[in-house]
Short mmCIF file of C-alpha atoms and ligand atoms in Angstrom, two decimals:
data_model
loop_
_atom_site.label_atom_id
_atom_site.label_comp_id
_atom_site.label_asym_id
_atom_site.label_seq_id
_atom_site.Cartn_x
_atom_site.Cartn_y
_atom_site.Cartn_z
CA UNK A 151 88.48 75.87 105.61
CA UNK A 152 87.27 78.84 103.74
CA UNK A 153 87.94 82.00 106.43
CA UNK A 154 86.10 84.54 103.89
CA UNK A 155 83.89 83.12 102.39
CA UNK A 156 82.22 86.45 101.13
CA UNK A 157 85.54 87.02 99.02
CA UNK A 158 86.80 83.42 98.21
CA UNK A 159 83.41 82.05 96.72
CA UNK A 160 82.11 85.65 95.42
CA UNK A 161 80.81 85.35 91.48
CA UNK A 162 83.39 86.07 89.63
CA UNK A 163 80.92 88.69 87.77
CA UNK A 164 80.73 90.25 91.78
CA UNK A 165 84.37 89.55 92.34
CA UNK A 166 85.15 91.51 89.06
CA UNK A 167 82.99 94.31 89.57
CA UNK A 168 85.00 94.90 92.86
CA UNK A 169 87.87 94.75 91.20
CA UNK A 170 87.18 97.28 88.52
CA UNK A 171 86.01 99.65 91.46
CA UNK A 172 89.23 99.43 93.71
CA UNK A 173 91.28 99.28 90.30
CA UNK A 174 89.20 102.63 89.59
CA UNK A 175 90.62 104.24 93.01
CA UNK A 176 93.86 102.88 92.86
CA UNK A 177 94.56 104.20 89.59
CA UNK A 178 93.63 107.58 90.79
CA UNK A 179 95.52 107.59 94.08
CA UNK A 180 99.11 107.01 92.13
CA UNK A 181 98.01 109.45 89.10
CA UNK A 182 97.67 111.85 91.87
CA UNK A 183 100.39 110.95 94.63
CA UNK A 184 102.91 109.48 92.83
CA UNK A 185 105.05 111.22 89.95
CA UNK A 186 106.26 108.32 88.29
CA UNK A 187 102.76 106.53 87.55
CA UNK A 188 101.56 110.11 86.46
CA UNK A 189 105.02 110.60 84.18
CA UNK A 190 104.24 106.67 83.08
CA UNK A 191 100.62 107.39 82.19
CA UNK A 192 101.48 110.03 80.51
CA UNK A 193 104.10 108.48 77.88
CA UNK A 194 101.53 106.04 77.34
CA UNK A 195 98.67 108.23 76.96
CA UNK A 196 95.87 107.54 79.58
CA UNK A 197 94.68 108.85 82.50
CA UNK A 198 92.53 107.76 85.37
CA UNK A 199 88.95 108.40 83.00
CA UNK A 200 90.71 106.01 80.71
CA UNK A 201 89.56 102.87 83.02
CA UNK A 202 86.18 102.23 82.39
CA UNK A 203 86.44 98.06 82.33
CA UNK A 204 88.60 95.36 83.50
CA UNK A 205 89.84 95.19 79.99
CA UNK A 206 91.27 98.50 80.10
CA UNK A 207 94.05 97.09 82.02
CA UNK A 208 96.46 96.75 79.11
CA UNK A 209 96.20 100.68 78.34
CA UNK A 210 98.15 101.17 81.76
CA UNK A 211 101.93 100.97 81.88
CA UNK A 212 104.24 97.99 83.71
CA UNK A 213 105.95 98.67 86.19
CA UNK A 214 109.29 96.65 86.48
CA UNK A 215 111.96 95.86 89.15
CA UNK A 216 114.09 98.73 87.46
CA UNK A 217 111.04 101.55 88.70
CA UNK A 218 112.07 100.13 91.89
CA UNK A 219 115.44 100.77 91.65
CA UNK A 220 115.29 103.99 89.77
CA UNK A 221 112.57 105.43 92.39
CA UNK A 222 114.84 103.96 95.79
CA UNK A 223 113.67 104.09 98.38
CA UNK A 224 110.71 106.00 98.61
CA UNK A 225 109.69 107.43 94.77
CA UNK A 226 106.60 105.09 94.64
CA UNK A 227 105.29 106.10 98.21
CA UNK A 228 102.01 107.03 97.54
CA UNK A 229 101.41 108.42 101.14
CA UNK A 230 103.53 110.86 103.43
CA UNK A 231 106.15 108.86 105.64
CA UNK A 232 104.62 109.68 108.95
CA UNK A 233 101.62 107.40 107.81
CA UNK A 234 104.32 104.44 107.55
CA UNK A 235 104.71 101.59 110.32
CA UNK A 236 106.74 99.25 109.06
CA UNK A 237 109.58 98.19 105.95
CA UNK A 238 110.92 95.48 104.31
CA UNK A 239 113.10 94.45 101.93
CA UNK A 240 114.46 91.89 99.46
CA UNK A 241 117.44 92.55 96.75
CA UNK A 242 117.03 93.87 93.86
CA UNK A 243 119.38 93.42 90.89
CA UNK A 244 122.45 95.62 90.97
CA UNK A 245 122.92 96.82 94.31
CA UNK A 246 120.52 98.98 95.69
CA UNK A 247 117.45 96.32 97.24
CA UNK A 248 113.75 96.75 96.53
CA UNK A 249 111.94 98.50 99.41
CA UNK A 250 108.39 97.57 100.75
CA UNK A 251 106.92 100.13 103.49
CA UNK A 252 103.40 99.16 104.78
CA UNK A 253 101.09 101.73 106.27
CA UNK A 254 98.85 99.88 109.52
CA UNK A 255 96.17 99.58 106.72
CA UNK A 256 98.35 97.20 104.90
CA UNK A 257 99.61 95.32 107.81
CA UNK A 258 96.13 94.71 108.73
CA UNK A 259 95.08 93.69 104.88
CA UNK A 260 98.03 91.26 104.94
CA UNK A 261 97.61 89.75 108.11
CA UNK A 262 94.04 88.87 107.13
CA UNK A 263 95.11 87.76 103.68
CA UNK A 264 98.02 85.64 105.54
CA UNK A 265 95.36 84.05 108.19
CA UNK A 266 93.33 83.11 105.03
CA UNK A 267 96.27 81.61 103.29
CA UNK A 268 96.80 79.87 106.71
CA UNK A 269 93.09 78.75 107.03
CA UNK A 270 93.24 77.53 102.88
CA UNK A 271 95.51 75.33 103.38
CA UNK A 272 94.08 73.72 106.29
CA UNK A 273 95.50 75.24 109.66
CA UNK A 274 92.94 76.33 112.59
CA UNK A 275 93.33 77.88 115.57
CA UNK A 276 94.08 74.82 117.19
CA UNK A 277 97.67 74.42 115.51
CA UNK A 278 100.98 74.90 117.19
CA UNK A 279 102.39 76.48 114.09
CA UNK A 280 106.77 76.59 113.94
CA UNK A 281 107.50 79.78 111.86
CA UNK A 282 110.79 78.95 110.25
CA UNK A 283 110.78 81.75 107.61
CA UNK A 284 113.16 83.95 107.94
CA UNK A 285 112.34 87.18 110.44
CA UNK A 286 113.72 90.81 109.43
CA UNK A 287 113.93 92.29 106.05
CA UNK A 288 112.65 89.18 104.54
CA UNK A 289 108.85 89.37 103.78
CA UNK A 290 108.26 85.64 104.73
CA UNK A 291 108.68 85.54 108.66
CA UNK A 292 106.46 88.81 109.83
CA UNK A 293 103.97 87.91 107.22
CA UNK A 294 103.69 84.39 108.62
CA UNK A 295 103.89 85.28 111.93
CA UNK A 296 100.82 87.83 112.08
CA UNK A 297 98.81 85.67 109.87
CA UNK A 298 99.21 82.82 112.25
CA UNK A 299 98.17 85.25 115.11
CA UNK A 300 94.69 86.51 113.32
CA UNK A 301 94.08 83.06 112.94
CA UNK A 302 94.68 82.47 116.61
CA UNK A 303 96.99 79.65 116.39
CA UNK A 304 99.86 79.60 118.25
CA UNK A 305 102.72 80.58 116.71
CA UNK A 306 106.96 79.74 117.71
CA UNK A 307 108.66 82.25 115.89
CA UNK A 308 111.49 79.89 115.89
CA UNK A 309 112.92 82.24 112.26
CA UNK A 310 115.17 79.96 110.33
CA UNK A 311 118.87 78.08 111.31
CA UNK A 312 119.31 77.02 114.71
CA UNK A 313 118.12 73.48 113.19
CA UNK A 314 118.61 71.28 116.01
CA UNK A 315 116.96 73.85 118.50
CA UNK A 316 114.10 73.73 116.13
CA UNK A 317 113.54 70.32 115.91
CA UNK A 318 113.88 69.73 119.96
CA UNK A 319 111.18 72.71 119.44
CA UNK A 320 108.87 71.27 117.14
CA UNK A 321 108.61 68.15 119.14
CA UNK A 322 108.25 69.50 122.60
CA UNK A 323 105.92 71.84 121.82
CA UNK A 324 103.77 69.51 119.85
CA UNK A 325 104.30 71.77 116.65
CA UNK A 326 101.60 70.42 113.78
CA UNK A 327 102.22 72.92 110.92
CA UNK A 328 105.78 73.91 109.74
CA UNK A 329 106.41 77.33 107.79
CA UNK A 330 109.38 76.92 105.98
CA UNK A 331 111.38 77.17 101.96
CA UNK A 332 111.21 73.44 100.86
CA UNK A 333 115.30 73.13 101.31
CA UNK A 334 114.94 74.55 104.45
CA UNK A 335 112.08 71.61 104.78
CA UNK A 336 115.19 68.97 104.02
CA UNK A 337 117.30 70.15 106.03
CA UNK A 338 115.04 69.71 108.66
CA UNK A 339 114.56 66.28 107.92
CA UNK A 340 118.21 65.44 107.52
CA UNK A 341 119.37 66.66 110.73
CA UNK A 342 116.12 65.16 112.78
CA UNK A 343 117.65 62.03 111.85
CA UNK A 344 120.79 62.72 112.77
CA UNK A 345 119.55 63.31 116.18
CA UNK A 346 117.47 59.79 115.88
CA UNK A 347 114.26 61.42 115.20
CA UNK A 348 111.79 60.70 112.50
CA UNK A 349 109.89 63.86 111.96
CA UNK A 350 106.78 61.09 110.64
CA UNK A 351 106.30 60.37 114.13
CA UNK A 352 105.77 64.07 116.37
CA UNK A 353 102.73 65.83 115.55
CA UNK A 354 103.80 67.39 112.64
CA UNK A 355 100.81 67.33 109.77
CA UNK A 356 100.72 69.97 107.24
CA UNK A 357 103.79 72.83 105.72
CA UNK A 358 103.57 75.89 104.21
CA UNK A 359 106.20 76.27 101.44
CA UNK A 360 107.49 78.74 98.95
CA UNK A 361 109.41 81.49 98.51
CA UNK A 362 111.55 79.78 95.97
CA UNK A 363 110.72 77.43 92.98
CA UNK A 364 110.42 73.71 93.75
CA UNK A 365 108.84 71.04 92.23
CA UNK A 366 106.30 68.41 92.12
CA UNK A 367 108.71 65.55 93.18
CA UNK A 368 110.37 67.65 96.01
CA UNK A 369 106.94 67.56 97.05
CA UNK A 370 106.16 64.04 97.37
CA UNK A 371 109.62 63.91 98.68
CA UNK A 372 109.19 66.57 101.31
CA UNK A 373 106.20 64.89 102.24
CA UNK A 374 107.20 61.55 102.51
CA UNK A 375 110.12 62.62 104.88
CA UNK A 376 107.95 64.45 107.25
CA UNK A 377 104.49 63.31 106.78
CA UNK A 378 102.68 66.07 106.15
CA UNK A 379 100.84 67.50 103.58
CA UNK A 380 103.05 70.29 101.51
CA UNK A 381 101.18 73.44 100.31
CA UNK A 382 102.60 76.06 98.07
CA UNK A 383 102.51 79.56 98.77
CA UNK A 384 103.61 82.07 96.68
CA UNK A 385 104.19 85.95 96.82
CA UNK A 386 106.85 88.53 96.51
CA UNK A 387 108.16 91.57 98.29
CA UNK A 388 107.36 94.21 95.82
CA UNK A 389 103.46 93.39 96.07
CA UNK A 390 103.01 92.40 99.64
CA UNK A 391 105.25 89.25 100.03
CA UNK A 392 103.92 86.03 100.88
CA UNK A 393 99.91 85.91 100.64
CA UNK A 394 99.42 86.60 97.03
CA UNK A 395 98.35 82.77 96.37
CA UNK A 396 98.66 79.21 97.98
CA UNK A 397 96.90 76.07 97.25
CA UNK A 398 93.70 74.63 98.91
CA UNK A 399 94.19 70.75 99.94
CA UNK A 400 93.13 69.74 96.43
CA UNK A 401 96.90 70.56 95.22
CA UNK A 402 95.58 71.64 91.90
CA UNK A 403 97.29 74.95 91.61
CA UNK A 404 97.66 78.55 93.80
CA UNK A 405 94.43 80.21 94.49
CA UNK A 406 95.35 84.18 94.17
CA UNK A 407 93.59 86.50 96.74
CA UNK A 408 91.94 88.70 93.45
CA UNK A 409 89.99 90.46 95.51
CA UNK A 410 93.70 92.26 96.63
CA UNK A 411 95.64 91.50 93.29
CA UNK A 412 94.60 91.44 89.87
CA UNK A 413 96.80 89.04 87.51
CA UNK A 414 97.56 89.05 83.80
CA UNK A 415 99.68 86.64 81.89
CA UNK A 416 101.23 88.25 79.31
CA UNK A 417 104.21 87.11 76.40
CA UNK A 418 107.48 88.77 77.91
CA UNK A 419 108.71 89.24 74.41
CA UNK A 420 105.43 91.33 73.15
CA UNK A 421 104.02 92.23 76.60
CA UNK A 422 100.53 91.27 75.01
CA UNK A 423 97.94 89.61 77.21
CA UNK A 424 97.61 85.89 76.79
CA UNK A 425 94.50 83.93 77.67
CA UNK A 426 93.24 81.65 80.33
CA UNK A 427 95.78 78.59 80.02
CA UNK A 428 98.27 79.44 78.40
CA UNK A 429 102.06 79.80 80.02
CA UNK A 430 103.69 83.51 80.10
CA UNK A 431 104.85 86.10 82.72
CA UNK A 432 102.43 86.62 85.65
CA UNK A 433 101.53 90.33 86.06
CA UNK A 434 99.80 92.12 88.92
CA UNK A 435 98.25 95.39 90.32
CA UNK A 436 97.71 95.26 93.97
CA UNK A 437 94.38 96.35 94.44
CA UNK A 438 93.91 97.51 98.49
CA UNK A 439 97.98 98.51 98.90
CA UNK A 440 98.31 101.80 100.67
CA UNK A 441 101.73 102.65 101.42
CA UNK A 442 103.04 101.42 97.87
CA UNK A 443 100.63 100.34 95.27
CA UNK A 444 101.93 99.28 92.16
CA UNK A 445 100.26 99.01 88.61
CA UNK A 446 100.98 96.18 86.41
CA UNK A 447 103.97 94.77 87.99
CA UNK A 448 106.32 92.35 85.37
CA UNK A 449 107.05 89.67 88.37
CA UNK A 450 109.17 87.64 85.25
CA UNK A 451 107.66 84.48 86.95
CA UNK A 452 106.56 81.96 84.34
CA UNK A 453 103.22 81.18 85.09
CA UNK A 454 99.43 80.03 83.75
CA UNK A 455 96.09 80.63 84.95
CA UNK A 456 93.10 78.26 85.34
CA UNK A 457 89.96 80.31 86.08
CA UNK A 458 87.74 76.74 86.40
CA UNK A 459 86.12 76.61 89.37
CA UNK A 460 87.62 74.49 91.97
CA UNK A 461 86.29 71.60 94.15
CA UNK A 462 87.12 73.61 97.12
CA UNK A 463 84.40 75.78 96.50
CA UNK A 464 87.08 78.63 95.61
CA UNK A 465 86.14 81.04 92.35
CA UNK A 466 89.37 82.40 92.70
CA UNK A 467 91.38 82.01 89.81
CA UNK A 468 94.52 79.29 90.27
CA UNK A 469 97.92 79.89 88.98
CA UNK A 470 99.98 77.03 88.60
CA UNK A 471 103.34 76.48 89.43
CA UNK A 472 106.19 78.77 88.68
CA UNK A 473 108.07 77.28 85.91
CA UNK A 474 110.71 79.44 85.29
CA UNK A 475 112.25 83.03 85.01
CA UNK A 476 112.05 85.53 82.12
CA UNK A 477 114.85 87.32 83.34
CA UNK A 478 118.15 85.40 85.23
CA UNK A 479 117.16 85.74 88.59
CA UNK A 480 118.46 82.70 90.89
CA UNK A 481 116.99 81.72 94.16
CA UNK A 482 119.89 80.55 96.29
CA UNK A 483 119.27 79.44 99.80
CA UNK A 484 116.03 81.48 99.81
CA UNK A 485 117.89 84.38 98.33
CA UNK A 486 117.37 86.24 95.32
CA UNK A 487 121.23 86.27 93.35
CA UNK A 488 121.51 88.35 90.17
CA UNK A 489 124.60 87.53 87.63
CA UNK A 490 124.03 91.50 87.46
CA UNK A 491 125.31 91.62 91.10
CA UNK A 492 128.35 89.48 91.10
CA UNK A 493 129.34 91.18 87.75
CA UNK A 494 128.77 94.72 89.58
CA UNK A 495 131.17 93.46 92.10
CA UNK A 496 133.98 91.77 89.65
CA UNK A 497 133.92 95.03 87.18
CA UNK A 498 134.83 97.00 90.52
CA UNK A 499 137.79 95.15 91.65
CA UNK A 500 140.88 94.98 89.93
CA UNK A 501 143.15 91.65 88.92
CA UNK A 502 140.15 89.54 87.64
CA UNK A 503 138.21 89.43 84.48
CA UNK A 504 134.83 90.09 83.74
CA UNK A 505 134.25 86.54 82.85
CA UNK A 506 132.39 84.43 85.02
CA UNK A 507 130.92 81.57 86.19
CA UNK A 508 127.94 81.09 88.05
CA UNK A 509 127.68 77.11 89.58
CA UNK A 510 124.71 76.47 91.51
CA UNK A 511 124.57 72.94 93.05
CA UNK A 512 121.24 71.89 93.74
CA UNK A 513 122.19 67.72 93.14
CA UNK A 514 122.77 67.15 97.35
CA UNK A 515 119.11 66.41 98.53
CA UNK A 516 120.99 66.44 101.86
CA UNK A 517 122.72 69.69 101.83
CA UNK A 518 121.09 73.27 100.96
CA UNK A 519 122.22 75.12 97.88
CA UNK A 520 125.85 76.08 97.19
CA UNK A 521 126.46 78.82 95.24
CA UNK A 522 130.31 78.80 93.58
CA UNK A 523 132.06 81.60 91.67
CA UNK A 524 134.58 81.03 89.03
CA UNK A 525 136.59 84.10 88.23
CA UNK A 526 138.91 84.39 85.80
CA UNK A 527 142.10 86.52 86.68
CA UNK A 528 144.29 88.83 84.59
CA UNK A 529 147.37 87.37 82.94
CA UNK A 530 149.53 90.02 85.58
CA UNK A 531 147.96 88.08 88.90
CA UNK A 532 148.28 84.66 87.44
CA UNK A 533 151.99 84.74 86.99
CA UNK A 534 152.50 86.81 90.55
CA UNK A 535 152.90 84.77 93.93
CA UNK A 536 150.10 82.72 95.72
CA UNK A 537 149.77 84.94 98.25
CA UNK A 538 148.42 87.86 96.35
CA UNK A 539 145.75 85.11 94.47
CA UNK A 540 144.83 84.25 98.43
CA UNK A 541 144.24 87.77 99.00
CA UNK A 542 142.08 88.36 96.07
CA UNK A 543 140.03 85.00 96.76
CA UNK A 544 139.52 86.38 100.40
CA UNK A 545 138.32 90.11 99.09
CA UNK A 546 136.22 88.93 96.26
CA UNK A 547 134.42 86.45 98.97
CA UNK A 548 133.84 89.40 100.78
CA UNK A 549 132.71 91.30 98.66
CA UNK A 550 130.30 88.91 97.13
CA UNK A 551 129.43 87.95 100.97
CA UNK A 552 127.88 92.02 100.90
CA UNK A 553 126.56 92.38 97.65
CA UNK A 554 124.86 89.00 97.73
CA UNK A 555 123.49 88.58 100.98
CA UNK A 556 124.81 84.84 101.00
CA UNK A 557 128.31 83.36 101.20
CA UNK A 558 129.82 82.05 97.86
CA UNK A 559 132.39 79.75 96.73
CA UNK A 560 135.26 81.41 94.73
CA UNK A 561 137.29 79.77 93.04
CA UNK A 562 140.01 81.80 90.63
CA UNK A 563 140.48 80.42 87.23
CA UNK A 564 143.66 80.67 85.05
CA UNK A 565 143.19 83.34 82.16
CA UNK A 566 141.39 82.54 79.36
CA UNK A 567 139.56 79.24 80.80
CA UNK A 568 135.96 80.04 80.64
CA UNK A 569 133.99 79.25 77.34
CA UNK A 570 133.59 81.95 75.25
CA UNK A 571 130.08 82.18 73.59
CA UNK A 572 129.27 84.36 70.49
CA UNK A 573 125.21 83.86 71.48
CA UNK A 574 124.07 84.40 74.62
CA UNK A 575 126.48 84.02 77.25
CA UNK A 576 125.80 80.76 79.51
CA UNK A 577 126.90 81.89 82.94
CA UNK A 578 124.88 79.66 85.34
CA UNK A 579 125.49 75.83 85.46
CA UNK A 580 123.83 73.53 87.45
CA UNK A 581 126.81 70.92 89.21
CA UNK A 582 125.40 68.03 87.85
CA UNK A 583 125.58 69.32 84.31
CA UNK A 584 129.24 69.52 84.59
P1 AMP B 683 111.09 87.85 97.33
O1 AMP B 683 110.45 89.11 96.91
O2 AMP B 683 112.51 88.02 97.71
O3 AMP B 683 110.30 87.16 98.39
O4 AMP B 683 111.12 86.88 96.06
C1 AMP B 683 109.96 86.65 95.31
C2 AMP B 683 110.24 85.62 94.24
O5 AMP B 683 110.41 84.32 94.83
C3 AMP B 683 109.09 85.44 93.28
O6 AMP B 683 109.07 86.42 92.27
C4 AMP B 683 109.39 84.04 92.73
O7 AMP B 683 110.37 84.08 91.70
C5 AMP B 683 109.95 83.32 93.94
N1 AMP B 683 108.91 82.50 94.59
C6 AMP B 683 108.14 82.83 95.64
N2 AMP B 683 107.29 81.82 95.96
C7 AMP B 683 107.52 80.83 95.05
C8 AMP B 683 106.96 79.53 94.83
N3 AMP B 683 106.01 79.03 95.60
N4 AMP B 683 107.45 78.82 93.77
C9 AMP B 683 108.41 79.32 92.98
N5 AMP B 683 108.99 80.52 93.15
C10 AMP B 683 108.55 81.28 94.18
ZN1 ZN B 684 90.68 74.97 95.61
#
């Protein structure tokens, strides 16, 4: 169903007028409230007058996940704290995480843009939706969760884990729409049929999944296991979180809510902007963010756009797929890991080598992701007794356990084991390529 229609099926010569106008404003607001964007405009030359079309875009700065960490917490606020209501969080790439406040403008903007996701990919306010996203810090639950309410469904803000409580959930309470990362979705599956239930035959009809990058056959998997239909969403903390795009039933790509966030594809090498079609780094300005706007945000997600019109009735522009990184970032578990981070944490403890070994098993359909840790140690710890390697295992586990945000595998290495490379370094296997 198409919630807003006004937006959804405007002209795209309407929908880019708007655009241009809250671009306009937003441009302004940072150039004024926030010193970084004015500092930023100024290295680059332009100010706010500068913006006279769409085009002009590319004479405005990027903004990258290093702002964010430079500017912690607050240096991209572009209102005064008391007008704040709420703040999340995801991690950012050496230790300090990226911060999201929302003012009750933005919380009211998302929830709409969530119930519209909701309504795009089929739900009404009829469903029995299960919110297994994870609530707290983590963009995905809340967002869900007030989304579901605008719509007026009823929504079990079950948050994830707790799998068998979930599933005696989902089929008690008649749940027909599951909110969930596709692993997550697996697991789900899995241990229903450990408990001799086959998720095909409770009420269960339609998913909502994202968050981290899956692909076309985990779909028809994921919906062959559950029998639903399997709709991608897509979105990330430092723009609003979830609600930036999501499929209609045609499957055919994202639709992106442009009326909030204007996209670019650009070449990561060059930073030019590439053209309808072709594949590069997805960039975006929010357009109606109040607490935090950002301008031209480098999301490093591999990406292309199809502005065809689709048979949904939908002008918005689709993005396809994420196909990849520009930068390292892993998605572990629904959790963004950084080689940046674990090195962070192996530089700071002494006995073990900087040289590392990222292996990410994704092979066990059954099982969610484990993430493993080889560490080389120093020639000194190798040769001492077991008890001090035990010890170092144990700290470095928890140590990664804080820095990460997930639990890791560690497993010490003698000195000298890990493949040295004169290129690039290769620090993050997949198991099966072992
Ligand atoms: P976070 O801000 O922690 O929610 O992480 C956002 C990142 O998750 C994005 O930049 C993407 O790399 C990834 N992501 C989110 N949704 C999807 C999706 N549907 N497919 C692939 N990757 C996704
Ligand atoms: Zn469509």
């Amino acid at each position: 169903m198409i919630r807003d229609p006004e937006h959804e099926k405007m002209p795209r010569k309407d929908l880019e007028q708007l655009q241009l106008e809250r671009l306009q404003a937003k441009v302004r607001v940072v150039y004024e409230k926030v010193p970084f964007y004015r500092q930023a405009f100024k290295e680059k030359g332009v100010t706010p007058d500068d913006i006279q079309t769409l085009s002009d875009l590319t004479k405005l700065p990027f903004t990258s996940k290093l702002d964010f960490r430079d500017n912690y917490p607050f240096g991209l606020m572009a209102v005064p704290h008391d007008q704040v209501v709420r703040i999340h969080s995801s991690s950012g790439t050496t230790g300090k995480p990226i911060i999201a406040p929302y003012t009750q403008g933005d919380i009211d903007t998302w929830s709409e843009i969530m119930a519209r996701t909701l309504a795009a990919g089929g739900a009404t306010k009829d469903d029995v939706i299960q919110n297994a996203y994870g609530y707290g810090l983590f963009t995905g639950g809340l967002g869900f969760h007030y989304g579901a309410e605008r719509l007026g469904a009823s929504v079990i803000p079950t948050s994830g884990g707790n799998t068998k409580r979930q599933i005696l959930l989902l089929q008690d309470l008649e749940t027909t729409v599951i909110t969930c990362t596709p692993s997550y979705a697996l697991i789900l599956d899995e241990t229903a049929k450990d408990m001799g239930i086959d998720l095909r035959d409770t009420k269960l009809r339609l998913g909502f999944m994202g968050a981290e990058p899956w692909s076309e056959q985990m779909r028809g998997d994921i919906e062959e296991r559950l029998g639903i239909l399997a709709i991608n969403i897509y979105g990330l903390t430092e723009i609003i979180g979830p609600g930036v795009s999501v499929e209609c039933p045609y499957k055919c790509g994202m639709h992106i809510a442009e009326d909030h966030f204007l996209v670019e594809v650009i070449n990561p090498e060059t930073g030019e902007q590439l053209p309808y079609g072709e594949e590069g780094e997805l960039v975006i300005t929010t357009l109606t963010k109040e607490a935090q706007p950002v301008i031209r945000f480098r999301t490093k997600d591999i990406v292309s756009l199809n502005p065809e019109p689709c048979d949904c009735g939908r002008t918005l522009v689709r993005m396809s797929r994420v196909t990849g990184r520009s930068d390292d970032m892993l998605i572990v578990r629904g959790v963004n890991v950084f080689p940046s981070q674990i090195e962070s944490v192996l530089l700071a403890i002494e006995g073990v080598e900087p040289h590392y070994m990222i292996v990410v098993d994704r092979q066990h359909v059954f099982k969610s992701d484990e993430l493993e840790i080889w560490v080389e140690v120093s020639e000194e710890v190798f040769s001492d007794e077991m008890l001090k390697m035990e010890n170092l295992e144990q700290r470095l586990r928890e140590e990664m356990d804080s820095v990460l945000g997930i639990s890791a595998h560690i497993k010490l290495v003698e000195p000298k084991t890990i493949a040295r490379t004169e290129g690039k370094a290769k620090r993050v296997v997949d198991r099966s390529e072992l």
